[in-house]
Coordinates of C-alpha atoms and ligand atoms in Angstrom, one line a residue:
M686 CA 29.3 7.4 26.0
T687 CA 26.6 8.2 28.4
A688 CA 24.8 5.2 29.7
T689 CA 21.1 5.3 28.9
W690 CA 20.5 2.0 30.7
S691 CA 21.3 0.5 34.1
L692 CA 20.7 -2.9 35.5
P693 CA 18.8 -3.1 38.8
G694 CA 20.5 -3.2 42.1
Q695 CA 17.7 -5.5 43.5
L696 CA 14.9 -7.4 41.8
A697 CA 11.6 -5.7 42.1
A698 CA 9.1 -7.4 44.5
P699 CA 6.5 -6.5 47.1
A700 CA 7.5 -6.3 50.8
A701 CA 8.1 -9.5 52.6
T702 CA 5.2 -10.9 54.6
W703 CA 7.1 -13.7 56.4
E704 CA 10.5 -14.4 57.9
R705 CA 12.4 -17.6 58.7
D706 CA 15.7 -18.2 60.5
V707 CA 18.1 -21.1 59.9
D708 CA 21.8 -21.7 60.4
V709 CA 22.4 -22.2 56.7
V710 CA 20.2 -21.6 53.6
V711 CA 21.2 -23.4 50.4
L712 CA 20.0 -22.0 47.0
G713 CA 19.5 -24.8 44.5
S714 CA 18.9 -28.5 44.7
G715 CA 21.4 -30.0 42.2
A716 CA 24.4 -32.0 43.0
G717 CA 26.2 -29.0 44.5
G718 CA 23.4 -27.8 46.8
L719 CA 22.2 -31.2 48.0
S720 CA 25.7 -32.5 48.7
A721 CA 26.4 -29.4 50.8
A722 CA 23.2 -29.7 52.6
L723 CA 23.7 -33.4 53.4
A724 CA 27.2 -32.9 54.6
M725 CA 26.2 -30.3 57.3
R726 CA 23.4 -32.5 58.8
P727 CA 22.7 -33.1 61.5
A728 CA 25.1 -30.4 62.9
R729 CA 23.2 -27.6 61.4
S730 CA 19.6 -26.5 60.6
V731 CA 19.6 -26.2 56.8
L732 CA 16.9 -25.0 54.4
V733 CA 17.3 -25.8 50.7
I734 CA 15.2 -23.5 48.6
T735 CA 14.8 -24.3 44.9
K736 CA 12.8 -22.5 42.3
D737 CA 11.1 -25.5 40.8
V738 CA 11.0 -29.2 41.6
L739 CA 14.1 -30.7 43.1
A740 CA 15.4 -32.2 39.9
A741 CA 14.9 -29.2 37.6
G742 CA 18.6 -28.3 37.3
S743 CA 21.3 -29.7 34.9
T744 CA 22.4 -32.5 37.3
A745 CA 19.5 -34.7 36.4
W746 CA 20.3 -34.4 32.7
A747 CA 24.0 -35.4 32.8
Q748 CA 24.6 -38.2 30.5
G749 CA 28.2 -39.3 30.3
G750 CA 29.0 -39.6 34.0
L751 CA 31.5 -38.5 36.7
A752 CA 35.3 -38.5 36.3
A753 CA 37.5 -39.9 39.1
V754 CA 40.8 -42.0 39.2
L755 CA 39.5 -45.4 40.2
D756 CA 41.7 -47.7 38.0
P757 CA 45.0 -48.7 39.6
N758 CA 46.6 -48.2 36.2
D759 CA 45.4 -44.6 36.1
S760 CA 46.9 -41.8 38.3
A761 CA 46.0 -38.5 39.8
D762 CA 48.8 -36.8 37.9
E763 CA 47.3 -38.0 34.6
H764 CA 43.8 -36.7 35.6
V765 CA 45.4 -33.4 36.6
A766 CA 47.4 -33.2 33.3
D767 CA 44.3 -33.9 31.2
T768 CA 42.3 -31.3 33.1
L769 CA 45.1 -28.7 32.8
A770 CA 45.4 -29.4 29.0
A771 CA 41.7 -28.9 28.4
G772 CA 41.7 -25.6 30.5
A773 CA 44.2 -24.1 28.0
G774 CA 46.5 -22.4 30.5
L775 CA 43.8 -20.9 32.8
C776 CA 43.2 -23.6 35.4
D777 CA 44.4 -23.1 39.0
E778 CA 46.6 -26.2 39.3
D779 CA 46.1 -26.4 43.1
A780 CA 42.3 -26.4 42.7
V781 CA 42.6 -29.2 40.0
R782 CA 44.8 -31.2 42.3
E783 CA 42.3 -30.9 45.2
L784 CA 39.4 -31.9 42.9
V785 CA 41.3 -34.9 41.5
A786 CA 42.4 -36.0 45.1
D787 CA 38.8 -35.8 46.4
A788 CA 37.0 -37.3 43.4
P789 CA 37.2 -41.0 44.3
G790 CA 35.9 -40.2 47.8
A791 CA 33.0 -38.3 46.4
I792 CA 32.1 -41.3 44.2
R793 CA 32.3 -43.6 47.3
T794 CA 30.0 -41.1 49.2
L795 CA 27.4 -41.3 46.5
I796 CA 27.7 -45.2 46.5
D797 CA 27.3 -45.2 50.3
L798 CA 24.2 -43.0 49.9
G799 CA 22.7 -45.6 47.4
A800 CA 23.9 -44.6 43.9
M801 CA 24.0 -47.6 41.6
F802 CA 26.7 -47.1 39.0
D803 CA 26.9 -49.4 36.0
P804 CA 29.1 -52.5 36.6
D805 CA 31.5 -54.1 33.9
E806 CA 31.4 -57.8 33.1
S807 CA 33.4 -58.7 36.1
G808 CA 31.1 -56.8 38.5
E809 CA 33.5 -54.0 39.1
M810 CA 32.4 -50.4 38.5
A811 CA 32.5 -49.8 34.7
L812 CA 34.8 -47.0 33.6
T813 CA 34.4 -45.4 30.3
M814 CA 36.5 -42.9 28.3
E815 CA 35.5 -39.4 27.0
G816 CA 37.2 -36.8 24.9
G817 CA 40.4 -35.4 26.4
H818 CA 40.8 -38.2 29.0
S819 CA 43.9 -40.3 28.7
H820 CA 42.4 -43.2 30.7
R821 CA 39.1 -44.8 31.3
R822 CA 37.9 -43.0 34.4
I823 CA 34.2 -42.0 33.9
V824 CA 31.7 -43.9 36.1
H825 CA 28.1 -43.9 34.7
A826 CA 24.7 -45.2 35.5
G827 CA 21.8 -46.5 33.5
G828 CA 23.9 -46.1 30.3
D829 CA 23.3 -42.4 29.6
Q830 CA 21.3 -41.6 32.8
S831 CA 24.2 -40.8 35.2
G832 CA 22.9 -37.4 36.4
A833 CA 19.4 -38.8 37.0
E834 CA 20.9 -41.4 39.3
V835 CA 23.0 -38.8 41.2
Q836 CA 20.0 -36.5 41.6
R837 CA 17.7 -39.5 42.7
T838 CA 20.3 -40.5 45.2
L839 CA 20.8 -37.0 46.7
D840 CA 17.1 -36.3 46.7
R841 CA 16.4 -39.5 48.7
A842 CA 19.3 -39.0 51.0
A843 CA 18.4 -35.3 51.8
I844 CA 14.8 -36.4 52.6
D845 CA 16.1 -39.2 54.8
A846 CA 18.5 -36.9 56.6
G847 CA 15.7 -34.4 57.5
V848 CA 17.0 -31.6 55.3
E849 CA 14.1 -29.1 54.9
L850 CA 13.4 -28.7 51.2
L851 CA 11.3 -25.9 49.9
E852 CA 10.4 -26.3 46.3
H853 CA 9.0 -23.5 44.0
C854 CA 10.8 -20.9 46.0
F855 CA 12.8 -18.4 43.9
A856 CA 15.9 -16.7 45.4
L857 CA 15.6 -13.0 44.5
D858 CA 18.6 -11.3 46.2
L859 CA 21.0 -11.6 49.0
L860 CA 20.4 -9.8 52.3
V861 CA 23.7 -8.1 53.1
A862 CA 24.7 -6.3 56.3
T863 CA 27.8 -4.9 57.7
N864 CA 29.7 -7.0 60.3
G865 CA 31.8 -6.0 63.3
R866 CA 34.9 -5.8 61.1
G867 CA 33.1 -3.3 58.8
E868 CA 32.8 -5.9 56.0
R869 CA 29.7 -6.5 53.9
Q870 CA 28.4 -10.0 55.0
S871 CA 25.7 -12.1 53.6
A872 CA 22.9 -12.5 56.3
G873 CA 20.3 -14.4 54.3
V874 CA 18.2 -14.1 51.2
R875 CA 15.0 -12.5 50.0
V876 CA 12.8 -15.1 48.3
A877 CA 9.5 -15.5 46.5
Q878 CA 7.3 -18.5 47.2
L879 CA 5.6 -19.6 44.0
D880 CA 2.7 -22.0 43.4
P881 CA 3.5 -25.0 41.1
S882 CA 2.4 -23.0 38.1
G883 CA 5.0 -20.3 38.9
A884 CA 2.6 -17.7 40.1
V885 CA 3.8 -15.7 43.1
V886 CA 2.2 -16.7 46.5
S887 CA 4.3 -14.5 48.8
I888 CA 7.6 -12.8 49.5
G889 CA 9.7 -13.8 52.5
I890 CA 13.1 -13.3 54.0
V891 CA 15.2 -16.1 55.2
T892 CA 17.9 -15.0 57.6
S893 CA 20.9 -17.3 58.2
R894 CA 24.6 -17.4 59.2
A895 CA 25.6 -18.7 55.8
V896 CA 24.2 -18.7 52.3
V897 CA 25.3 -21.4 49.9
L898 CA 24.9 -20.4 46.3
A899 CA 24.4 -23.6 44.2
T900 CA 22.1 -22.3 41.4
G901 CA 24.0 -23.8 38.4
G902 CA 24.9 -22.3 35.1
Y903 CA 23.3 -20.1 32.5
G904 CA 22.8 -22.1 29.3
Q905 CA 19.2 -20.7 28.8
V906 CA 20.8 -17.3 28.0
F907 CA 21.4 -18.9 24.6
A908 CA 18.7 -19.7 22.0
S909 CA 19.9 -23.3 21.7
T910 CA 21.1 -25.1 24.8
S911 CA 21.3 -28.6 26.3
N912 CA 20.4 -27.0 29.7
P913 CA 16.9 -27.3 31.2
P914 CA 14.6 -24.3 31.5
A915 CA 15.6 -23.6 35.1
V916 CA 19.2 -22.8 34.2
T917 CA 18.9 -19.0 33.7
G918 CA 22.0 -17.7 35.5
D919 CA 20.0 -16.4 38.5
G920 CA 22.8 -17.0 41.0
L921 CA 25.4 -15.2 39.0
A922 CA 23.2 -12.2 38.5
L923 CA 22.3 -12.2 42.2
A924 CA 26.0 -12.3 43.1
L925 CA 26.9 -9.5 40.7
R926 CA 24.1 -7.3 42.2
A927 CA 25.5 -8.0 45.6
G928 CA 28.9 -6.6 44.6
L929 CA 30.8 -9.9 43.8
A930 CA 32.7 -10.5 40.6
G931 CA 32.3 -13.2 38.1
R932 CA 35.4 -14.7 36.4
D933 CA 36.0 -16.5 33.0
L934 CA 32.4 -15.8 31.9
E935 CA 33.5 -15.7 28.2
F936 CA 34.3 -19.4 28.4
V937 CA 31.0 -21.0 27.5
Q938 CA 31.4 -24.6 26.4
F939 CA 29.3 -25.5 23.3
H940 CA 28.4 -29.1 22.8
P941 CA 28.8 -30.0 19.1
S942 CA 25.6 -31.9 18.7
V943 CA 22.1 -31.4 20.0
L944 CA 19.2 -32.6 18.0
W945 CA 18.2 -29.9 15.5
I946 CA 14.4 -29.9 15.6
G947 CA 13.7 -27.2 13.0
P948 CA 14.3 -23.6 12.0
G949 CA 14.3 -21.2 14.9
A950 CA 14.1 -24.0 17.5
T951 CA 14.9 -22.5 20.9
G952 CA 15.3 -23.7 24.5
Q953 CA 16.5 -27.0 25.7
Q954 CA 17.3 -29.6 23.0
T955 CA 18.2 -33.2 23.3
L956 CA 21.9 -33.9 23.5
V957 CA 23.2 -36.3 20.8
S958 CA 26.0 -37.7 22.9
E959 CA 29.7 -37.9 21.8
A960 CA 29.2 -41.6 22.3
V961 CA 27.3 -41.8 19.0
R962 CA 30.4 -40.6 17.2
G963 CA 32.4 -42.9 19.5
E964 CA 30.4 -45.7 17.9
G965 CA 31.5 -44.6 14.5
A966 CA 28.9 -42.0 13.4
I967 CA 30.2 -39.4 10.8
L968 CA 29.2 -35.7 10.4
Y969 CA 28.2 -34.5 6.9
D970 CA 27.1 -31.2 5.5
G971 CA 24.1 -30.6 3.3
L972 CA 26.2 -31.4 0.2
G973 CA 27.2 -34.7 1.5
R974 CA 30.7 -33.6 2.3
R975 CA 32.4 -34.8 5.5
V976 CA 32.7 -32.0 8.1
M977 CA 35.7 -33.3 10.1
E978 CA 37.8 -34.7 7.3
G979 CA 41.2 -32.8 7.2
V980 CA 40.3 -30.7 10.3
H981 CA 41.8 -32.7 13.0
P982 CA 43.8 -36.1 13.2
L983 CA 41.0 -37.5 15.3
E984 CA 38.4 -36.4 12.7
D985 CA 34.8 -36.9 14.1
L986 CA 36.3 -37.8 17.6
A987 CA 38.3 -34.5 17.8
P988 CA 37.8 -32.5 21.1
R989 CA 34.4 -31.0 21.6
D990 CA 35.5 -27.3 20.9
V991 CA 37.2 -28.4 17.7
V992 CA 34.1 -30.3 16.4
A993 CA 31.7 -27.5 17.4
A994 CA 33.9 -24.9 15.6
A995 CA 34.2 -27.0 12.5
I996 CA 30.4 -27.5 12.4
S997 CA 29.8 -23.8 12.9
R998 CA 32.2 -22.9 10.1
R999 CA 30.5 -25.3 7.8
M1000 CA 27.0 -23.9 8.7
A1001 CA 28.3 -20.4 8.2
E1002 CA 29.2 -21.4 4.6
A1003 CA 25.7 -22.8 4.3
P1004 CA 26.5 -25.6 1.8
G1005 CA 23.5 -27.1 0.3
G1006 CA 21.3 -24.4 1.7
I1007 CA 21.3 -25.6 5.3
G1008 CA 22.9 -23.0 7.4
D1009 CA 21.6 -24.0 10.8
H1010 CA 22.5 -27.7 11.1
V1011 CA 24.6 -30.5 9.8
L1012 CA 23.8 -34.3 9.6
L1013 CA 25.2 -37.1 11.7
D1014 CA 25.2 -40.5 10.0
A1015 CA 24.9 -43.4 12.4
T1016 CA 23.0 -45.7 10.0
H1017 CA 25.9 -48.2 10.0
L1018 CA 24.6 -49.2 13.5
G1019 CA 21.2 -50.2 12.0
E1020 CA 18.7 -51.2 14.6
R1021 CA 21.5 -51.6 17.2
F1022 CA 21.2 -47.8 17.6
Y1023 CA 17.8 -48.3 19.3
E1024 CA 19.3 -50.3 22.2
R1025 CA 22.5 -48.4 22.6
F1026 CA 20.9 -45.0 22.5
P1027 CA 17.3 -45.3 23.7
T1028 CA 16.9 -41.6 24.8
I1029 CA 18.2 -40.2 21.4
T1030 CA 16.1 -42.8 19.5
E1031 CA 13.0 -41.5 21.2
A1032 CA 13.9 -37.9 20.5
C1033 CA 14.6 -38.6 16.9
R1034 CA 11.3 -40.3 16.5
T1035 CA 9.5 -37.3 17.8
I1036 CA 10.7 -35.3 14.8
G1037 CA 10.1 -38.2 12.3
I1038 CA 13.7 -39.4 12.0
D1039 CA 14.7 -43.1 12.2
P1040 CA 18.4 -43.0 13.2
A1041 CA 18.8 -46.6 12.0
T1042 CA 18.1 -45.6 8.4
E1043 CA 18.4 -41.7 8.3
R1044 CA 21.0 -39.2 9.1
I1045 CA 20.3 -37.2 12.3
P1046 CA 20.1 -33.3 12.0
V1047 CA 22.4 -31.8 14.7
A1048 CA 23.8 -28.4 15.6
P1049 CA 26.1 -27.0 18.4
A1050 CA 24.4 -25.6 21.5
A1051 CA 25.4 -23.8 24.7
H1052 CA 26.3 -26.6 27.3
Y1053 CA 28.4 -25.6 30.2
A1054 CA 29.5 -22.4 32.0
C1055 CA 33.3 -22.7 32.7
G1056 CA 33.2 -19.4 34.6
G1057 CA 31.1 -18.1 37.4
V1058 CA 31.3 -16.5 40.8
I1059 CA 34.9 -16.4 42.1
A1060 CA 35.2 -19.1 44.8
D1061 CA 37.6 -21.8 45.9
L1062 CA 36.7 -25.5 46.2
D1063 CA 35.7 -24.8 49.9
G1064 CA 33.1 -22.4 48.6
T1065 CA 34.9 -19.2 49.9
T1066 CA 33.9 -16.1 48.0
A1067 CA 34.8 -12.5 48.4
M1068 CA 31.9 -12.0 50.8
P1069 CA 31.9 -13.5 54.3
G1070 CA 28.9 -15.7 54.8
L1071 CA 28.4 -16.4 51.1
L1072 CA 29.7 -19.7 49.7
A1073 CA 29.4 -20.8 46.1
V1074 CA 29.5 -24.4 44.7
G1075 CA 29.0 -26.2 41.5
E1076 CA 28.5 -24.7 38.0
V1077 CA 27.7 -21.3 39.4
A1078 CA 31.2 -21.0 40.9
C1079 CA 34.5 -20.4 39.2
T1080 CA 37.0 -22.3 41.3
G1081 CA 39.8 -22.4 38.7
V1082 CA 39.2 -26.2 38.0
H1083 CA 38.0 -25.7 34.5
G1084 CA 40.0 -22.7 33.3
A1085 CA 39.2 -21.9 29.6
N1086 CA 37.5 -25.2 28.8
R1087 CA 36.0 -28.0 31.0
L1088 CA 37.3 -31.5 30.7
A1089 CA 34.3 -33.8 30.1
S1090 CA 32.7 -35.2 33.2
N1091 CA 34.7 -33.1 35.7
S1092 CA 31.6 -31.0 36.5
V1093 CA 29.3 -33.3 38.4
T1094 CA 32.3 -34.5 40.2
E1095 CA 33.2 -30.9 41.0
S1096 CA 29.7 -30.2 42.3
V1097 CA 29.7 -33.1 44.6
V1098 CA 33.4 -32.6 45.8
A1099 CA 32.8 -28.9 46.5
G1100 CA 29.3 -29.5 48.0
L1101 CA 30.7 -32.0 50.5
R1102 CA 33.7 -29.7 51.4
V1103 CA 31.4 -26.7 52.0
G1104 CA 28.9 -28.8 54.0
E1105 CA 31.7 -30.3 56.1
R1106 CA 33.2 -26.9 56.6
L1107 CA 29.9 -25.3 57.8
A1108 CA 29.3 -28.3 60.1
R1109 CA 32.6 -27.5 61.8
A1110 CA 32.0 -23.7 62.1
L1111 CA 29.6 -21.0 61.1
P1112 CA 30.3 -17.4 60.4
D1113 CA 29.2 -15.1 63.3
R1114 CA 25.7 -13.8 63.0
V1115 CA 25.3 -10.4 61.6
G1116 CA 22.3 -8.2 62.4
L1117 CA 20.0 -7.0 59.6
D1118 CA 18.3 -3.6 59.8
H1119 CA 14.5 -3.4 59.9
A1120 CA 14.4 -2.5 56.1
A1121 CA 15.6 -6.0 55.0
G1122 CA 12.1 -7.1 53.9
E1123 CA 11.0 -3.9 52.3
A1124 CA 9.6 -3.7 48.7
H1125 CA 11.8 -3.0 45.7
D1126 CA 10.6 -1.4 42.5
A1127 CA 13.5 -1.1 40.0
P1128 CA 12.1 -2.0 36.5
L1129 CA 12.1 -5.6 35.6
R1130 CA 12.6 -6.9 32.1
N1131 CA 9.7 -8.0 30.0
P1132 CA 9.8 -11.8 29.6
A1133 CA 9.1 -11.3 25.9
Q1134 CA 12.6 -9.8 25.5
R1135 CA 14.1 -13.3 26.1
V1136 CA 13.5 -14.3 22.5
E1137 CA 15.7 -11.5 21.2
L1138 CA 18.2 -11.8 24.0
R1139 CA 18.7 -15.5 23.3
S1140 CA 18.9 -15.0 19.6
V1141 CA 21.6 -12.3 19.9
M1142 CA 23.6 -14.5 22.2
S1143 CA 23.5 -17.6 19.9
S1144 CA 24.0 -15.7 16.7
Q1145 CA 26.7 -13.3 17.8
V1146 CA 28.3 -14.8 21.1
G1147 CA 28.2 -18.5 20.0
V1148 CA 30.9 -20.9 18.9
L1149 CA 32.6 -18.5 16.4
R1150 CA 32.8 -14.9 17.5
T1151 CA 33.7 -12.0 15.3
P1152 CA 34.5 -8.5 16.5
D1153 CA 31.6 -7.0 14.6
G1154 CA 29.3 -9.6 16.0
L1155 CA 30.4 -9.1 19.5
D1156 CA 30.1 -5.3 19.2
A1157 CA 26.6 -5.7 17.7
A1158 CA 25.6 -8.1 20.5
V1159 CA 26.6 -5.7 23.3
H1160 CA 24.9 -2.9 21.5
Q1161 CA 21.7 -4.9 21.0
L1162 CA 21.7 -6.1 24.6
E1163 CA 22.2 -2.5 25.8
L1164 CA 19.3 -1.4 23.7
L1165 CA 17.2 -4.1 25.4
A1166 CA 18.4 -2.8 28.8
A1167 CA 17.4 0.7 27.8
T1168 CA 13.9 -0.3 26.5
A1169 CA 11.2 0.7 29.0
S1170 CA 9.3 -2.2 30.3
V1171 CA 6.2 -0.7 31.5
G1172 CA 3.8 -2.6 33.7
V1173 CA 6.0 -5.6 34.2
T1174 CA 5.5 -6.9 37.8
G1175 CA 7.3 -9.6 39.8
S1176 CA 7.0 -13.1 38.4
R1177 CA 9.3 -16.0 37.7
P1178 CA 9.6 -15.2 34.0
A1179 CA 10.2 -11.5 34.6
W1180 CA 12.8 -12.2 37.3
E1181 CA 14.5 -14.7 35.1
A1182 CA 14.5 -12.3 32.1
T1183 CA 16.0 -9.6 34.2
N1184 CA 18.8 -12.0 35.4
M1185 CA 19.4 -13.3 31.9
L1186 CA 20.0 -9.8 30.6
T1187 CA 22.5 -9.1 33.3
V1188 CA 24.3 -12.4 32.6
A1189 CA 24.1 -12.0 28.8
L1190 CA 25.7 -8.5 29.0
A1191 CA 28.4 -9.8 31.3
I1192 CA 29.3 -12.7 28.9
A1193 CA 29.2 -10.6 25.8
T1194 CA 31.3 -7.8 27.3
A1195 CA 33.9 -10.3 28.6
A1196 CA 34.0 -12.0 25.2
M1197 CA 34.4 -8.7 23.4
T1198 CA 37.2 -7.8 25.7
R1199 CA 39.3 -11.0 25.4
M1200 CA 41.3 -10.3 22.1
E1201 CA 42.4 -13.9 21.4
S1202 CA 41.1 -17.4 21.0
R1203 CA 41.6 -19.7 24.0
G1204 CA 39.8 -22.8 25.1
C1205 CA 36.1 -22.5 24.2
H1206 CA 36.3 -18.8 23.4
R1207 CA 37.0 -18.5 19.6
R1208 CA 37.4 -15.3 17.7
T1209 CA 37.8 -15.4 13.9
D1210 CA 39.9 -12.2 14.0
V1211 CA 42.5 -13.7 16.5
P1212 CA 42.3 -17.4 15.9
E1213 CA 45.2 -18.4 18.2
P1214 CA 45.9 -17.9 21.9
Q1215 CA 48.0 -14.8 22.7
A1216 CA 50.7 -14.9 25.5
D1217 CA 49.6 -11.5 26.9
W1218 CA 46.1 -12.8 27.3
L1219 CA 47.1 -15.6 29.6
R1220 CA 45.1 -14.2 32.5
H1221 CA 41.5 -14.0 33.8
L1222 CA 38.9 -11.4 33.1
D1223 CA 36.7 -10.4 36.1
V1224 CA 33.3 -8.9 35.5
S1225 CA 31.4 -6.9 38.0
L1226 CA 28.4 -4.6 38.2
R1227 CA 29.0 -0.9 39.1
D1228 CA 26.3 1.6 39.2
G1229 CA 24.1 -0.7 37.1
A1230 CA 26.7 -1.1 34.3
I1231 CA 29.0 -4.1 33.4
V1232 CA 32.7 -3.4 34.1
V1233 CA 35.4 -5.8 33.0
S1234 CA 38.9 -5.8 34.6
Ligands
LIG1357 C1 22.3 -32.4 29.0 C2 23.4 -32.3 29.9 C3 24.4 -33.3 30.0 C4 25.5 -33.2 30.9 N1 26.3 -34.2 31.1 C5 27.3 -34.2 32.0 C6 28.2 -35.3 32.3 O1 28.0 -36.3 31.7 N2 29.1 -35.1 33.2 C7 29.3 -34.0 33.9 O2 30.2 -33.9 34.7 N3 28.6 -32.9 33.6 C8 27.6 -33.0 32.7 N4 26.8 -31.9 32.6 C9 27.0 -30.7 33.4 C10 26.5 -31.0 34.8 O3 25.2 -31.6 34.7 C11 26.3 -29.7 35.6 O4 27.5 -28.9 35.5 C12 26.1 -30.0 37.1 O5 25.1 -31.0 37.3 C13 25.8 -28.7 37.8 O6 25.3 -29.0 39.2 P1 24.8 -27.8 40.1 O7 24.4 -28.4 41.4 O8 25.9 -26.8 40.2 O9 23.7 -27.2 39.3 P2 22.3 -27.7 38.8 O10 22.2 -29.2 38.8 O11 22.0 -27.0 37.5 O12 21.3 -27.2 39.9 C14 21.0 -25.8 40.1 C15 19.8 -25.7 41.0 O13 19.5 -24.3 41.4 C16 18.1 -24.0 41.2 N5 18.0 -22.6 41.0 C17 18.4 -21.9 40.0 N6 18.1 -20.6 40.1 C18 17.4 -20.5 41.3 C19 16.8 -19.5 42.0 N7 16.7 -18.2 41.6 N8 16.2 -19.7 43.2 C20 16.2 -21.0 43.7 N9 16.7 -22.0 43.0 C21 17.3 -21.8 41.8 C22 17.7 -24.9 40.1 O14 16.3 -25.1 40.0 C23 18.5 -26.2 40.4 O15 17.8 -26.9 41.5 C24 25.6 -32.0 31.7 C25 24.7 -31.0 31.6 C26 23.6 -31.1 30.7 C27 22.6 -30.0 30.6

């Protein structure tokens, strides 16, 4: 087939009008980016650039909490075993062991920085349980506001430590130069300074000895997601354009239940936490039949991927005429629901549902990117000078499916390791040529294409994947890539749309290639894992096309 489309090698933008130089530039201000920035202060000058306000990423939305072995009756071996079991054969056991070993220290660092985790009745840190964990090992804050507490703590600590924070600054592309060993090395980043409304103020280049990629996941590539609007896969697209590979991109974790707010609802939707089912709530379809009965021994408390798949199957059958949601009945809690789940109560009320007396409409939604830019827990990527941490990275910790509450922990653990490493030593400086700040003019995607792109991803690359659906998805995305987008100039929505198309094509192509079901990748034509697929798929961008190996 002759390609009639190609993805850009650089995002289009005018020439840079300003230049900065720092030791390290960190892209993103979630748990990963800020932990890294803090750990390298005061040894290094560090600039955190973030495309919106500090708390615009997923970190601030984390509900359940952070996993770590803190109970003497728990053990590192059991946390490792639970993580490996969730990862369905594709975790890197050494990376998991490192994460588990560092997790208690990361929690202590957050406490030292001022984080207030919820205590139990005896005043000790309360530890809760989540799906897939064999022990109580999840620390939480403010009930279901754990991520907000982590973000608040890190924001405050970064400001106090004198970390320079540049909000409304969008990372466009890496600056890459050839080092003395003939390798391509990251030498900084090309950025767009925006005003708070998102309009472009200026283009600049930030040169540095190291770039830390901490831009989070890509939930917004799907029509329905728990992820906030800023999570559009920019960092993954930027890394692919710079010649790095992504791994495990087909493993998108779908949360079984976000609040369904009406037909065609898109964008970020409120999570209806597993804890509601933990308190005894039951899922029903439109005919009043239970969804999880006979599906799994744990019924409504089955693992996340099992519940999401069962809901999707029931929605596909469209019983009772509702094909886009099911109903969660928590009415046995009565008015106790309001106190136990204040955030969910408020969201239900906005759509006229009283959860104490009515069933809550819910549907699965994209939640977590298990894959990402290939890196280790120290941030090392294939490119000298570029480090990746948090959800943007694929460190081998999550394999084919993430164990609940391992991800904020991973962001903090990896962030601290990367920061400490860069405080000890920096890569050698690599010289840029004079063209680093020049204008680029490859076509950008029209932001209006996001609607179709997201719809294709949710309907064809969602919880249950069919060969025809995946084929159709890749074809439709390629058509979008081939559509001329006349007159689209650089803006946050256009850059995001362009990144989202790259990421969507990468995910859909990887999903089409993996001919089995494993972890959170489920194909209806091959419903079981296959021994010869016990391996990773790496995705890269060559000559503007997606290549899977
Ligand atoms: C609703 C919800 C609930 C969750 N609950 C839990 C939980 O209980 N426990 C758990 O472990 N995990 C949970 N997760 C997942 C977890 O929150 C994330 O995996 C983790 O916080 C990711 O941290 P991060 O630092 O890698 O990325 P993020 O926190 O997403 O931060 C990414 C940052 O990069 C910035 N950025 C992105 N693109 C650019 C660009 N082009 N230029 C500049 N800046 C950019 C963003 O603005 C943001 O500041 C939840 C996620 C959601 C959405």
